[in-house]
Amino acid sequence: DAKTTQPPSMDCAEGRAANLPCNHSTISGNEYVYWYRQIHSQGPQYIIHGLKNNETNEMASLIITEDRKSSTLILPHATLRDTAVYYCIEAGSARQLTFGSGTQLTVLP
Amino acid sequence: KAGVTQTPRYLIKTRGQQVTLSCSPISGHRSVSWYQQTPGQGLQFLFEYFSETQRNKGNFPGRFSGRQFSNSRSEMNVSTLELGDSALYLCASSLGGLDTQYFGPGTRLTVL
């Protein structure tokens, strides 16, 4: 079973920042937080991952709380193409990912 | 660098038949994992192969099997197909270890 908790859906206005929360209260010290997204009927796309420090790449930023029990994925300027299901995953190894239900993000024009 | 490719993209079979799906990983990647995605169960891990050896296995019946070749390409086989096997089958590749997995577009299997 997935060990993370995410809201089932969120809306965001185009051009605004989308902030997607995730609770992972049972995360252990050697587990990373991974974020993937899946656009309808396509394969999941890797976005970003982190252990305890905040991370940023060309797609998004990942903010992890100091106690590591929650994190927020930030898409700084959401576009219509960012509409997708976003999955937050805690994994000790990237080899076996356990996906939950994710958050359906809808970017509105 | 080319991404993960899966063939075929779409497949229709009837109950009782068997099917083989193929996955070509990103060049240089030695780990291939397979996942099943259905509306009811979501994305579930099937198994992972690394250097031609199965390294991890999910909770699926023995009808689901796989293998990996020396060039890291992988095949997944499902025997005695059931209606409930209709799903999107995804493979993902990585260098191995703690490296990030990258997914292919999937094979949409429909069992009639």
PDB file of N, CA, C and O in Angstrom, chain A residues 48-77:
ATOM      1  N   ILE A  48      11.133  15.141 -10.038  1.00  0.00           N
ATOM      2  CA  ILE A  48      12.172  15.565  -9.102  1.00  0.00           C
ATOM      3  C   ILE A  48      12.194  14.605  -7.927  1.00  0.00           C
ATOM      4  O   ILE A  48      11.212  13.870  -7.698  1.00  0.00           O
ATOM      5  N   HIS A  49      13.281  14.566  -7.205  1.00  0.00           N
ATOM      6  CA  HIS A  49      13.311  13.800  -5.963  1.00  0.00           C
ATOM      7  C   HIS A  49      14.278  14.450  -4.989  1.00  0.00           C
ATOM      8  O   HIS A  49      15.138  15.262  -5.389  1.00  0.00           O
ATOM      9  N   GLY A  50      14.129  14.085  -3.713  1.00  0.00           N
ATOM     10  CA  GLY A  50      15.001  14.650  -2.695  1.00  0.00           C
ATOM     11  C   GLY A  50      15.017  13.786  -1.449  1.00  0.00           C
ATOM     12  O   GLY A  50      14.131  12.960  -1.233  1.00  0.00           O
ATOM     13  N   LEU A  51      16.025  14.012  -0.625  1.00  0.00           N
ATOM     14  CA  LEU A  51      16.161  13.261   0.622  1.00  0.00           C
ATOM     15  C   LEU A  51      15.769  14.141   1.807  1.00  0.00           C
ATOM     16  O   LEU A  51      14.849  13.821   2.547  1.00  0.00           O
ATOM     17  N   LYS A  52      16.466  15.242   2.003  1.00  0.00           N
ATOM     18  CA  LYS A  52      16.087  16.144   3.102  1.00  0.00           C
ATOM     19  C   LYS A  52      16.290  17.610   2.762  1.00  0.00           C
ATOM     20  O   LYS A  52      15.694  18.479   3.379  1.00  0.00           O
ATOM     21  N   ASN A  53      17.095  17.871   1.747  1.00  0.00           N
ATOM     22  CA  ASN A  53      17.278  19.255   1.335  1.00  0.00           C
ATOM     23  C   ASN A  53      16.273  19.617   0.251  1.00  0.00           C
ATOM     24  O   ASN A  53      15.783  18.758  -0.478  1.00  0.00           O
ATOM     25  N   ASN A  54      15.973  20.906   0.152  1.00  0.00           N
ATOM     26  CA  ASN A  54      15.121  21.363  -0.931  1.00  0.00           C
ATOM     27  C   ASN A  54      15.857  21.190  -2.258  1.00  0.00           C
ATOM     28  O   ASN A  54      17.083  21.313  -2.315  1.00  0.00           O
ATOM     29  N   GLU A  55      15.115  20.877  -3.294  1.00  0.00           N
ATOM     30  CA  GLU A  55      15.705  20.639  -4.595  1.00  0.00           C
ATOM     31  C   GLU A  55      14.977  21.462  -5.650  1.00  0.00           C
ATOM     32  O   GLU A  55      13.780  21.728  -5.516  1.00  0.00           O
ATOM     33  N   THR A  56      15.695  21.826  -6.683  1.00  0.00           N
ATOM     34  CA  THR A  56      15.100  22.564  -7.815  1.00  0.00           C
ATOM     35  C   THR A  56      15.718  22.054  -9.103  1.00  0.00           C
ATOM     36  O   THR A  56      16.917  21.789  -9.160  1.00  0.00           O
ATOM     37  N   ASN A  57      14.882  21.886 -10.102  1.00  0.00           N
ATOM     38  CA  ASN A  57      15.390  21.613 -11.446  1.00  0.00           C
ATOM     39  C   ASN A  57      14.572  22.429 -12.443  1.00  0.00           C
ATOM     40  O   ASN A  57      13.802  23.313 -12.039  1.00  0.00           O
ATOM     41  N   GLU A  58      14.739  22.114 -13.712  1.00  0.00           N
ATOM     42  CA  GLU A  58      14.086  22.932 -14.729  1.00  0.00           C
ATOM     43  C   GLU A  58      12.576  22.767 -14.730  1.00  0.00           C
ATOM     44  O   GLU A  58      11.859  23.578 -15.316  1.00  0.00           O
ATOM     45  N   MET A  59      12.078  21.736 -14.098  1.00  0.00           N
ATOM     46  CA  MET A  59      10.636  21.493 -14.105  1.00  0.00           C
ATOM     47  C   MET A  59       9.953  22.047 -12.871  1.00  0.00           C
ATOM     48  O   MET A  59       8.820  22.561 -12.952  1.00  0.00           O
ATOM     49  N   ALA A  60      10.593  21.875 -11.706  1.00  0.00           N
ATOM     50  CA  ALA A  60       9.874  22.150 -10.472  1.00  0.00           C
ATOM     51  C   ALA A  60      10.844  22.345  -9.308  1.00  0.00           C
ATOM     52  O   ALA A  60      12.052  22.143  -9.444  1.00  0.00           O
ATOM     53  N   SER A  61      10.266  22.721  -8.184  1.00  0.00           N
ATOM     54  CA  SER A  61      11.007  22.778  -6.918  1.00  0.00           C
ATOM     55  C   SER A  61      10.342  21.842  -5.924  1.00  0.00           C
ATOM     56  O   SER A  61       9.115  21.651  -5.958  1.00  0.00           O
ATOM     57  N   LEU A  62      11.154  21.270  -5.056  1.00  0.00           N
ATOM     58  CA  LEU A  62      10.667  20.364  -4.028  1.00  0.00           C
ATOM     59  C   LEU A  62      11.087  20.918  -2.682  1.00  0.00           C
ATOM     60  O   LEU A  62      12.293  21.117  -2.443  1.00  0.00           O
ATOM     61  N   ILE A  63      10.093  21.169  -1.834  1.00  0.00           N
ATOM     62  CA  ILE A  63      10.354  21.657  -0.491  1.00  0.00           C
ATOM     63  C   ILE A  63      10.010  20.541   0.488  1.00  0.00           C
ATOM     64  O   ILE A  63       8.875  20.054   0.516  1.00  0.00           O
ATOM     65  N   ILE A  64      10.992  20.115   1.277  1.00  0.00           N
ATOM     66  CA  ILE A  64      10.786  19.046   2.253  1.00  0.00           C
ATOM     67  C   ILE A  64      10.904  19.667   3.640  1.00  0.00           C
ATOM     68  O   ILE A  64      11.873  20.382   3.927  1.00  0.00           O
ATOM     69  N   THR A  65       9.927  19.383   4.503  1.00  0.00           N
ATOM     70  CA  THR A  65       9.972  19.945   5.853  1.00  0.00           C
ATOM     71  C   THR A  65      11.142  19.360   6.623  1.00  0.00           C
ATOM     72  O   THR A  65      11.659  18.278   6.290  1.00  0.00           O
ATOM     73  N   GLU A  66      11.524  20.064   7.668  1.00  0.00           N
ATOM     74  CA  GLU A  66      12.708  19.660   8.426  1.00  0.00           C
ATOM     75  C   GLU A  66      12.538  18.275   9.047  1.00  0.00           C
ATOM     76  O   GLU A  66      13.492  17.496   9.114  1.00  0.00           O
ATOM     77  N   ASP A  67      11.316  17.957   9.484  1.00  0.00           N
ATOM     78  CA  ASP A  67      11.078  16.631  10.070  1.00  0.00           C
ATOM     79  C   ASP A  67      10.842  15.564   8.998  1.00  0.00           C
ATOM     80  O   ASP A  67      10.641  14.385   9.319  1.00  0.00           O
ATOM     81  N   ARG A  68      10.833  15.974   7.750  1.00  0.00           N
ATOM     82  CA  ARG A  68      10.673  15.093   6.585  1.00  0.00           C
ATOM     83  C   ARG A  68       9.322  14.393   6.527  1.00  0.00           C
ATOM     84  O   ARG A  68       9.154  13.437   5.790  1.00  0.00           O
ATOM     85  N   LYS A  69       8.364  14.861   7.274  1.00  0.00           N
ATOM     86  CA  LYS A  69       7.061  14.196   7.268  1.00  0.00           C
ATOM     87  C   LYS A  69       6.140  14.731   6.189  1.00  0.00           C
ATOM     88  O   LYS A  69       5.046  14.187   5.958  1.00  0.00           O
ATOM     89  N   SER A  70       6.535  15.774   5.513  1.00  0.00           N
ATOM     90  CA  SER A  70       5.720  16.277   4.416  1.00  0.00           C
ATOM     91  C   SER A  70       6.595  17.026   3.422  1.00  0.00           C
ATOM     92  O   SER A  70       7.727  17.410   3.741  1.00  0.00           O
ATOM     93  N   SER A  71       6.046  17.186   2.228  1.00  0.00           N
ATOM     94  CA  SER A  71       6.767  17.929   1.204  1.00  0.00           C
ATOM     95  C   SER A  71       5.771  18.638   0.301  1.00  0.00           C
ATOM     96  O   SER A  71       4.566  18.339   0.314  1.00  0.00           O
ATOM     97  N   THR A  72       6.274  19.594  -0.464  1.00  0.00           N
ATOM     98  CA  THR A  72       5.449  20.330  -1.415  1.00  0.00           C
ATOM     99  C   THR A  72       6.187  20.405  -2.741  1.00  0.00           C
ATOM    100  O   THR A  72       7.362  20.780  -2.789  1.00  0.00           O
ATOM    101  N   LEU A  73       5.483  20.031  -3.791  1.00  0.00           N
ATOM    102  CA  LEU A  73       6.010  20.192  -5.134  1.00  0.00           C
ATOM    103  C   LEU A  73       5.495  21.515  -5.669  1.00  0.00           C
ATOM    104  O   LEU A  73       4.295  21.790  -5.600  1.00  0.00           O
ATOM    105  N   ILE A  74       6.379  22.326  -6.200  1.00  0.00           N
ATOM    106  CA  ILE A  74       5.993  23.637  -6.721  1.00  0.00           C
ATOM    107  C   ILE A  74       6.290  23.708  -8.214  1.00  0.00           C
ATOM    108  O   ILE A  74       7.442  23.519  -8.632  1.00  0.00           O
ATOM    109  N   LEU A  75       5.232  23.938  -8.988  1.00  0.00           N
ATOM    110  CA  LEU A  75       5.394  24.255 -10.409  1.00  0.00           C
ATOM    111  C   LEU A  75       5.272  25.768 -10.501  1.00  0.00           C
ATOM    112  O   LEU A  75       4.192  26.311 -10.289  1.00  0.00           O
ATOM    113  N   PRO A  76       6.340  26.478 -10.793  1.00  0.00           N
ATOM    114  CA  PRO A  76       6.337  27.935 -10.605  1.00  0.00           C
ATOM    115  C   PRO A  76       5.363  28.700 -11.498  1.00  0.00           C
ATOM    116  O   PRO A  76       4.790  29.693 -11.057  1.00  0.00           O
ATOM    117  N   HIS A  77       5.190  28.277 -12.710  1.00  0.00           N
ATOM    118  CA  HIS A  77       4.281  28.971 -13.638  1.00  0.00           C
ATOM    119  C   HIS A  77       3.496  27.901 -14.408  1.00  0.00           C
ATOM    120  O   HIS A  77       3.921  27.468 -15.474  1.00  0.00           O
TER     121      HIS A  77
END
